[in-house]
Short mmCIF file of C-alpha atoms in Angstrom, two decimals:
data_model
loop_
_atom_site.label_atom_id
_atom_site.label_comp_id
_atom_site.label_asym_id
_atom_site.label_seq_id
_atom_site.Cartn_x
_atom_site.Cartn_y
_atom_site.Cartn_z
CA MET A 16 -12.93 -13.99 7.20
CA LYS A 17 -15.13 -11.10 8.21
CA LEU A 18 -14.81 -10.54 11.94
CA ASN A 19 -18.49 -9.97 12.61
CA LEU A 20 -20.97 -10.77 15.33
CA ASN A 21 -21.71 -14.18 13.82
CA THR A 22 -18.01 -14.97 13.96
CA LEU A 23 -17.79 -13.95 17.61
CA LEU A 24 -20.67 -16.25 18.48
CA VAL A 25 -19.47 -19.24 16.48
CA LEU A 26 -15.71 -19.30 16.98
CA GLY A 27 -14.88 -19.83 20.64
CA LEU A 28 -12.07 -21.05 22.86
CA GLY A 29 -13.48 -24.49 23.66
CA ALA A 30 -11.28 -26.54 21.34
CA SER A 31 -9.49 -29.48 22.93
CA LEU A 32 -5.76 -30.04 22.95
CA PHE A 33 -4.22 -33.03 21.23
CA SER A 34 -0.88 -34.26 19.97
CA CYS A 35 0.33 -34.98 16.48
CA ASP A 36 3.35 -37.02 15.41
CA TYR A 37 5.23 -34.72 13.06
CA VAL A 38 8.30 -36.11 11.39
CA ASP A 39 10.00 -32.71 11.18
CA ASP A 40 9.91 -29.36 12.90
CA VAL A 41 7.33 -26.92 11.62
CA ILE A 42 9.68 -23.94 11.74
CA GLY A 43 12.57 -24.51 9.37
CA GLU A 44 16.00 -22.97 9.18
CA THR A 45 16.30 -19.91 6.99
CA PRO A 46 17.02 -21.08 3.42
CA LYS A 47 20.32 -20.01 1.90
CA ASP A 48 18.48 -18.29 -0.93
CA SER A 49 16.00 -16.66 1.44
CA ILE A 50 14.18 -13.47 0.56
CA ALA A 51 13.52 -10.35 2.62
CA LEU A 52 10.74 -7.78 2.77
CA ARG A 53 11.13 -4.03 3.21
CA TYR A 54 8.31 -1.77 4.34
CA ILE A 55 7.80 1.28 2.13
CA ASP A 56 4.47 3.02 2.68
CA GLU A 57 0.80 3.00 3.68
CA TYR A 58 -2.27 4.44 1.95
CA VAL A 59 -5.75 4.73 3.49
CA ILE A 60 -9.02 5.21 1.59
CA PRO A 61 -11.47 7.09 3.85
CA ASP A 62 -14.06 5.02 5.65
CA GLY A 63 -17.49 5.16 4.02
CA THR A 64 -16.17 6.05 0.56
CA GLN A 65 -18.97 5.58 -1.98
CA TYR A 66 -18.56 4.30 -5.51
CA GLN A 67 -21.52 3.79 -7.88
CA ASN A 68 -24.06 3.29 -5.08
CA THR A 69 -21.82 0.90 -3.13
CA VAL A 70 -19.69 1.47 -0.06
CA PHE A 71 -16.05 0.65 -0.71
CA GLY A 72 -14.86 -1.72 1.98
CA GLY A 73 -14.56 -5.28 3.15
CA ILE A 74 -11.62 -5.75 0.79
CA SER A 75 -10.32 -9.21 1.63
CA GLY A 76 -8.27 -9.95 -1.50
CA LEU A 77 -6.63 -8.25 -4.45
CA ASP A 78 -4.66 -9.07 -7.59
CA TYR A 79 -2.93 -7.32 -10.48
CA ASP A 80 -3.04 -8.48 -14.11
CA GLY A 81 -0.35 -6.15 -15.45
CA THR A 82 -2.68 -3.24 -16.17
CA THR A 83 -5.55 -3.32 -13.66
CA TRP A 84 -5.94 -4.04 -9.95
CA TYR A 85 -8.86 -6.21 -8.84
CA MET A 86 -10.17 -5.95 -5.26
CA ILE A 87 -12.84 -8.32 -3.93
CA SER A 88 -15.30 -7.23 -1.24
CA ASP A 89 -16.47 -9.84 1.24
CA ASP A 90 -19.86 -8.17 1.56
CA PRO A 91 -22.40 -11.04 1.25
CA ASN A 92 -24.90 -8.43 0.03
CA GLN A 93 -24.22 -7.38 -3.55
CA PRO A 94 -21.20 -9.74 -3.99
CA ARG A 95 -18.73 -7.74 -6.04
CA PHE A 96 -15.21 -6.73 -6.91
CA TYR A 97 -13.69 -3.38 -7.78
CA LYS A 98 -11.26 -2.50 -10.53
CA GLY A 99 -8.73 0.21 -9.88
CA ALA A 100 -5.32 1.74 -10.37
CA ILE A 101 -2.69 1.59 -7.65
CA THR A 102 0.34 3.69 -8.50
CA PHE A 103 3.59 3.83 -6.55
CA ASN A 104 7.36 3.73 -6.80
CA GLU A 105 10.18 2.69 -4.47
CA ASP A 106 9.49 5.77 -2.31
CA GLY A 107 5.81 5.10 -1.70
CA PHE A 108 2.22 5.25 -2.90
CA LYS A 109 1.04 7.93 -5.28
CA GLU A 110 -2.63 6.99 -5.50
CA VAL A 111 -5.19 4.23 -5.02
CA ALA A 112 -8.05 4.95 -7.41
CA ILE A 113 -11.30 3.01 -7.89
CA ASN A 114 -12.41 2.92 -11.53
CA ASP A 115 -15.20 0.33 -11.72
CA VAL A 116 -17.36 -2.04 -9.70
CA VAL A 117 -18.45 -5.42 -11.06
CA PHE A 118 -21.13 -7.60 -9.47
CA PHE A 119 -20.78 -11.36 -9.53
CA LYS A 120 -23.42 -13.06 -11.68
CA ASP A 121 -24.79 -16.54 -12.28
CA GLN A 122 -24.45 -18.42 -15.59
CA LEU A 123 -27.50 -16.59 -16.96
CA GLY A 124 -25.99 -13.19 -16.23
CA ASN A 125 -28.21 -12.40 -13.25
CA GLN A 126 -26.60 -10.69 -10.29
CA LEU A 127 -26.08 -13.10 -7.38
CA HIS A 128 -28.68 -12.85 -4.67
CA ASP A 129 -27.71 -11.42 -1.30
CA GLY A 130 -26.51 -13.89 1.28
CA ILE A 131 -25.76 -16.90 -0.93
CA THR A 132 -22.00 -16.44 -0.94
CA ASP A 133 -19.20 -15.06 1.23
CA PRO A 134 -16.48 -13.78 -1.12
CA GLU A 135 -12.94 -13.88 0.26
CA ALA A 136 -10.10 -14.12 -2.28
CA ILE A 137 -9.49 -13.27 -5.93
CA ARG A 138 -6.87 -14.02 -8.59
CA ILE A 139 -6.73 -13.21 -12.29
CA ASP A 140 -5.60 -15.78 -14.86
CA GLY A 141 -5.83 -14.21 -18.32
CA ASN A 142 -9.54 -13.65 -18.92
CA THR A 143 -10.58 -15.81 -15.98
CA ILE A 144 -11.29 -14.69 -12.43
CA ILE A 145 -10.78 -17.26 -9.68
CA TRP A 146 -12.60 -16.32 -6.50
CA THR A 147 -13.37 -18.16 -3.31
CA SER A 148 -16.35 -18.22 -0.98
CA GLU A 149 -16.40 -19.53 2.59
CA GLY A 150 -20.09 -20.29 2.23
CA ASN A 151 -22.03 -20.51 5.46
CA ILE A 152 -21.24 -23.74 7.27
CA ASN A 153 -23.80 -23.11 10.01
CA ASN A 154 -26.53 -22.89 7.35
CA ASN A 155 -25.19 -25.83 5.29
CA LEU A 156 -24.14 -23.48 2.47
CA PRO A 157 -20.94 -25.08 1.14
CA PRO A 158 -17.76 -23.15 0.39
CA SER A 159 -16.68 -22.85 -3.22
CA VAL A 160 -13.85 -22.02 -5.57
CA ASN A 161 -15.45 -20.23 -8.51
CA PHE A 162 -14.47 -19.25 -12.02
CA ALA A 163 -15.87 -16.19 -13.78
CA ASN A 164 -15.15 -14.02 -16.78
CA LEU A 165 -13.92 -10.45 -16.37
CA ASN A 166 -17.52 -9.25 -16.30
CA GLY A 167 -18.15 -11.35 -13.21
CA MET A 168 -20.30 -14.00 -14.93
CA PHE A 169 -20.02 -17.53 -13.54
CA THR A 170 -18.24 -19.96 -15.87
CA GLY A 171 -17.59 -22.91 -13.53
CA GLU A 172 -16.36 -24.06 -10.15
CA ALA A 173 -13.84 -26.48 -8.69
CA ILE A 174 -14.97 -29.94 -7.60
CA LEU A 175 -14.69 -30.08 -3.82
CA ARG A 176 -13.62 -33.07 -1.79
CA ASP A 177 -16.30 -34.21 0.66
CA ALA A 178 -14.02 -33.16 3.53
CA TYR A 179 -14.64 -29.51 2.69
CA LEU A 180 -18.44 -29.77 2.67
CA PRO A 181 -20.65 -29.04 5.72
CA GLN A 182 -20.95 -32.23 7.77
CA ASN A 183 -23.43 -31.33 10.55
CA SER A 184 -20.90 -32.86 12.91
CA GLU A 185 -18.84 -31.68 15.86
CA GLU A 186 -16.03 -34.01 14.82
CA LYS A 187 -15.73 -33.66 11.04
CA GLY A 188 -15.87 -31.01 8.35
CA PRO A 189 -14.91 -27.37 8.02
CA ARG A 190 -15.43 -24.76 10.69
CA HIS A 191 -17.77 -21.85 10.08
CA ASN A 192 -15.83 -18.84 8.74
CA GLY A 193 -12.68 -20.94 8.47
CA VAL A 194 -12.65 -22.35 4.96
CA PHE A 195 -11.21 -21.05 1.65
CA GLU A 196 -9.79 -17.73 2.76
CA GLY A 197 -6.97 -17.45 0.20
CA VAL A 198 -6.07 -18.45 -3.34
CA SER A 199 -2.93 -18.26 -5.45
CA SER A 200 -2.16 -19.01 -9.06
CA ALA A 201 0.48 -21.72 -9.42
CA VAL A 202 3.73 -20.38 -10.85
CA ASP A 203 3.88 -23.17 -13.45
CA GLY A 204 0.48 -22.08 -14.79
CA ASP A 205 -1.25 -25.43 -14.51
CA GLY A 206 -3.54 -24.69 -11.59
CA TYR A 207 -4.27 -22.88 -8.37
CA TRP A 208 -3.63 -23.21 -4.65
CA VAL A 209 -6.31 -22.59 -2.03
CA ASN A 210 -5.90 -22.50 1.72
CA MET A 211 -8.11 -23.17 4.67
CA GLU A 212 -8.14 -20.41 7.27
CA LEU A 213 -8.70 -22.83 10.16
CA PRO A 214 -8.14 -26.58 10.56
CA LEU A 215 -10.79 -29.04 9.54
CA LYS A 216 -12.42 -30.37 12.71
CA GLN A 217 -10.90 -33.80 12.12
CA ASP A 218 -7.42 -32.32 11.63
CA GLY A 219 -6.93 -30.22 14.74
CA SER A 220 -8.15 -27.55 17.10
CA GLU A 221 -8.44 -23.83 16.60
CA PRO A 222 -5.32 -22.03 17.82
CA LEU A 223 -5.28 -20.86 21.43
CA LEU A 224 -2.86 -18.76 23.43
CA GLU A 225 -1.21 -22.03 24.39
CA ASP A 226 0.60 -23.97 21.69
CA THR A 227 -1.78 -26.41 19.99
CA ASP A 228 -1.58 -28.77 17.04
CA SER A 229 -3.56 -26.73 14.53
CA PRO A 230 -2.69 -27.73 10.95
CA ILE A 231 -4.54 -26.27 7.99
CA ARG A 232 -4.56 -27.77 4.51
CA ILE A 233 -3.26 -25.96 1.45
CA ALA A 234 -4.60 -27.70 -1.66
CA PHE A 235 -3.83 -27.69 -5.37
CA ILE A 236 -6.59 -27.43 -7.98
CA ASP A 237 -5.89 -28.67 -11.50
CA LYS A 238 -6.81 -26.02 -14.06
CA ALA A 239 -7.73 -28.54 -16.76
CA THR A 240 -10.09 -30.66 -14.65
CA GLY A 241 -11.16 -28.39 -11.78
CA LYS A 242 -10.37 -31.24 -9.39
CA PHE A 243 -8.48 -30.99 -6.11
CA GLY A 244 -5.11 -32.72 -6.15
CA LYS A 245 -2.24 -32.81 -3.69
CA GLU A 246 -2.46 -31.11 -0.32
CA PHE A 247 0.11 -30.21 2.27
CA ALA A 248 -0.21 -29.23 5.91
CA TYR A 249 0.80 -25.90 7.42
CA GLU A 250 0.91 -25.51 11.21
CA LEU A 251 -0.71 -22.37 12.63
CA ASP A 252 0.90 -20.28 15.34
CA PRO A 253 -0.78 -19.78 18.70
CA VAL A 254 -2.97 -16.71 19.17
CA VAL A 255 -0.61 -13.78 19.84
CA ARG A 256 -2.38 -12.06 22.74
CA PRO A 257 -5.43 -12.59 24.95
CA ALA A 258 -8.73 -10.78 24.60
CA THR A 259 -9.03 -7.95 27.09
CA ASN A 260 -11.31 -5.30 28.56
CA GLY A 261 -14.07 -7.74 29.34
CA THR A 262 -14.11 -9.41 25.90
CA SER A 263 -13.32 -13.03 25.08
CA PHE A 264 -12.90 -13.62 21.34
CA THR A 265 -9.57 -14.64 19.79
CA VAL A 266 -8.62 -16.33 16.52
CA ASN A 267 -5.57 -17.02 14.38
CA GLY A 268 -5.56 -18.30 10.82
CA VAL A 269 -4.08 -18.07 7.34
CA VAL A 270 -5.80 -15.33 5.37
CA GLU A 271 -3.88 -15.47 2.08
CA ILE A 272 -1.15 -17.30 0.17
CA LEU A 273 1.04 -16.38 -2.78
CA GLU A 274 3.27 -18.87 -4.60
CA TYR A 275 6.43 -17.08 -5.78
CA GLU A 276 8.53 -20.09 -6.82
CA LYS A 277 7.66 -23.73 -7.36
CA ASP A 278 6.38 -25.04 -4.00
CA ARG A 279 7.49 -21.87 -2.17
CA PHE A 280 4.95 -19.44 -0.83
CA LEU A 281 4.38 -16.23 1.02
CA VAL A 282 1.78 -17.01 3.67
CA LEU A 283 -0.15 -14.27 5.45
CA GLU A 284 -1.10 -15.30 8.99
CA ARG A 285 -3.40 -13.06 11.05
CA SER A 286 -4.09 -13.26 14.79
CA PHE A 287 -6.94 -11.24 16.30
CA ALA A 288 -8.11 -10.53 19.83
CA THR A 289 -10.93 -8.25 20.93
CA GLY A 290 -10.68 -5.34 23.35
CA TYR A 291 -7.63 -3.48 22.01
CA ALA A 292 -7.49 0.18 20.99
CA ASP A 293 -4.97 -0.67 18.25
CA GLY A 294 -7.45 -3.03 16.58
CA GLY A 295 -6.18 -6.26 18.11
CA ASN A 296 -4.59 -7.58 14.92
CA ASP A 297 -1.14 -9.18 14.79
CA VAL A 298 -0.10 -9.97 11.22
CA LYS A 299 2.93 -11.90 10.00
CA ILE A 300 4.24 -13.02 6.62
CA TYR A 301 5.97 -16.38 6.49
CA GLU A 302 8.21 -17.78 3.80
CA VAL A 303 6.96 -21.34 3.35
CA ASP A 304 8.75 -24.20 1.64
CA ALA A 305 6.53 -27.15 0.74
CA THR A 306 9.14 -28.93 -1.40
CA ASP A 307 9.48 -31.87 0.99
CA ALA A 308 6.03 -31.66 2.59
CA THR A 309 3.92 -34.83 2.68
CA ASP A 310 0.94 -35.05 0.34
CA VAL A 311 -1.88 -35.42 2.88
CA SER A 312 -4.75 -35.43 0.39
CA ASN A 313 -5.53 -39.10 1.15
CA MET A 314 -5.41 -38.64 4.91
CA GLU A 315 -8.90 -38.43 6.35
CA SER A 316 -7.56 -36.93 9.58
CA LEU A 317 -4.25 -35.36 10.60
CA LYS A 318 -4.75 -35.99 14.31
CA GLY A 319 -2.11 -38.44 15.43
CA ALA A 320 -0.94 -38.96 11.86
CA THR A 321 2.69 -39.10 10.77
CA TYR A 322 3.49 -36.57 8.07
CA LYS A 323 5.90 -33.80 7.21
CA PRO A 324 4.38 -30.30 7.18
CA ALA A 325 5.68 -27.40 5.17
CA LYS A 326 8.59 -25.48 6.69
CA LYS A 327 7.80 -21.93 7.70
CA THR A 328 10.26 -19.11 8.33
CA LEU A 329 9.16 -15.74 9.69
CA LEU A 330 9.82 -13.16 7.03
CA PHE A 331 8.01 -10.02 8.17
CA ASP A 332 6.17 -9.05 11.36
CA PHE A 333 3.89 -6.02 11.06
CA GLU A 334 4.58 -5.27 14.70
CA SER A 335 7.94 -3.94 13.50
CA VAL A 336 6.25 -1.13 11.56
CA ARG A 337 3.19 -0.52 13.75
CA ASN A 338 4.43 2.91 14.82
CA ARG A 339 4.72 3.95 11.15
CA LEU A 340 1.06 3.20 10.40
CA THR A 341 -2.02 5.37 10.90
CA GLN A 342 -2.77 5.62 14.64
CA SER A 343 -0.36 2.68 15.09
CA ILE A 344 -3.08 0.39 13.75
CA VAL A 345 -2.23 -2.85 11.98
CA ASP A 346 -5.68 -3.45 10.60
CA ASN A 347 -7.37 -6.65 9.45
CA ILE A 348 -4.90 -7.34 6.63
CA GLU A 349 -6.25 -10.15 4.44
CA GLY A 350 -5.00 -9.63 0.88
CA ILE A 351 -1.57 -9.76 -0.75
CA ALA A 352 -0.51 -9.54 -4.40
CA PHE A 353 2.51 -8.83 -6.54
CA GLY A 354 2.44 -5.51 -8.37
CA PRO A 355 4.76 -4.19 -11.08
CA ASP A 356 8.48 -4.55 -10.49
CA PHE A 357 10.40 -1.60 -9.09
CA ALA A 358 13.04 0.17 -11.17
CA ASN A 359 15.74 -1.88 -9.40
CA GLY A 360 14.14 -5.12 -10.60
CA ASN A 361 12.75 -6.18 -7.22
CA LYS A 362 9.13 -7.23 -6.93
CA SER A 363 6.54 -5.05 -5.28
CA LEU A 364 3.96 -6.42 -2.86
CA VAL A 365 0.69 -4.68 -2.07
CA LEU A 366 -1.41 -5.74 0.92
CA VAL A 367 -4.93 -4.67 1.84
CA ALA A 368 -7.04 -4.74 5.00
CA ASP A 369 -10.68 -5.77 5.26
CA ASN A 370 -12.22 -2.96 7.32
CA ASN A 371 -15.41 -4.93 8.08
CA PHE A 372 -17.25 -1.77 7.00
CA SER A 373 -16.40 -0.47 10.51
CA ALA A 374 -19.47 -2.32 11.79
CA PHE A 375 -18.04 -2.81 15.29
CA GLY A 376 -15.81 0.25 15.61
CA PRO A 377 -13.56 2.37 13.40
CA GLN A 378 -11.32 0.44 11.01
CA LEU A 379 -9.19 1.34 8.01
CA ASN A 380 -9.29 0.64 4.29
CA GLN A 381 -5.54 0.20 4.66
CA PHE A 382 -3.13 -0.53 1.81
CA VAL A 383 0.52 -1.38 2.55
CA LEU A 384 3.44 -1.40 0.11
CA LEU A 385 6.42 -3.73 0.57
CA GLU A 386 9.48 -4.56 -1.52
CA LEU A 387 10.57 -8.17 -1.98
CA GLN A 388 14.36 -8.33 -1.91
CA LYS A 389 16.47 -11.32 -2.94
#
């Protein structure tokens, strides 16, 4: 989700409170085989960096295919992704290098027109790129989950349920800038997971400072058919802190997911409030277990429904390393991906921040390196 002026105008604090009959607590006990994350390092690409007549920025997702890193820009003008090399070891980053830029194309090979898509997340599956768009709900441009070859050419798209299409309704449908923010390949190789950033209108309210019932849906897409399958609910946290200094915008949502074992995920949750010198972002990584979660794909609405959401356990809070980051800024972190394993056999995790092209004040093209420990 690009935090831009349109977002500030559309997403407000007027959502109503309601109750929901969960059959289990949202926050689960720490699993016996729980994992841990260790902060290692940060790397910042200078603001305004140019590459082949584009400005590097707006990086809202990334992935690694074993040799190359792919980084998607959520710039609706010139929709594109970058290829690069990110090198590091257990002591920190060595370099983040940009080696190529690829523009998304239609099935005829023509570059996509400006403004017809809002790229958000990217994953690589062999020679296929899976990338999501939030569309433009206010303009009745539907979201999408797209498939492309490594040259960016469109090869297909997932078949959306009607619930995810613009409804022209205050009561039903997705919220503007709150749709398919993240995507993960399934560990068993038979499909993909996509997540909403915000609840569907019929499912719950946007998070507020007060605790609300704000469940998002995380849905499976079958690779063979392109159809949506089972879905489970994930309950969002309240907004972490109020807007300040005469501003009023706040939001909290899931910005990325990463399945690391069958039905177990790393979930990146980002809260934002305007008016703060440190950027106003509060970012957390949850370990999420959906093993016993109810399949809610046939539930038209989650309000008042009885179901079991996924269990979430706080794994890493970026507040704990804020003073180790540039100017103590936790920026608009929106992407997470596994990199090559460390020499000790543990998995590496690289995260990236969408700097919004510093359109509303200085932000960082911030990369963060973590170690996943078992």
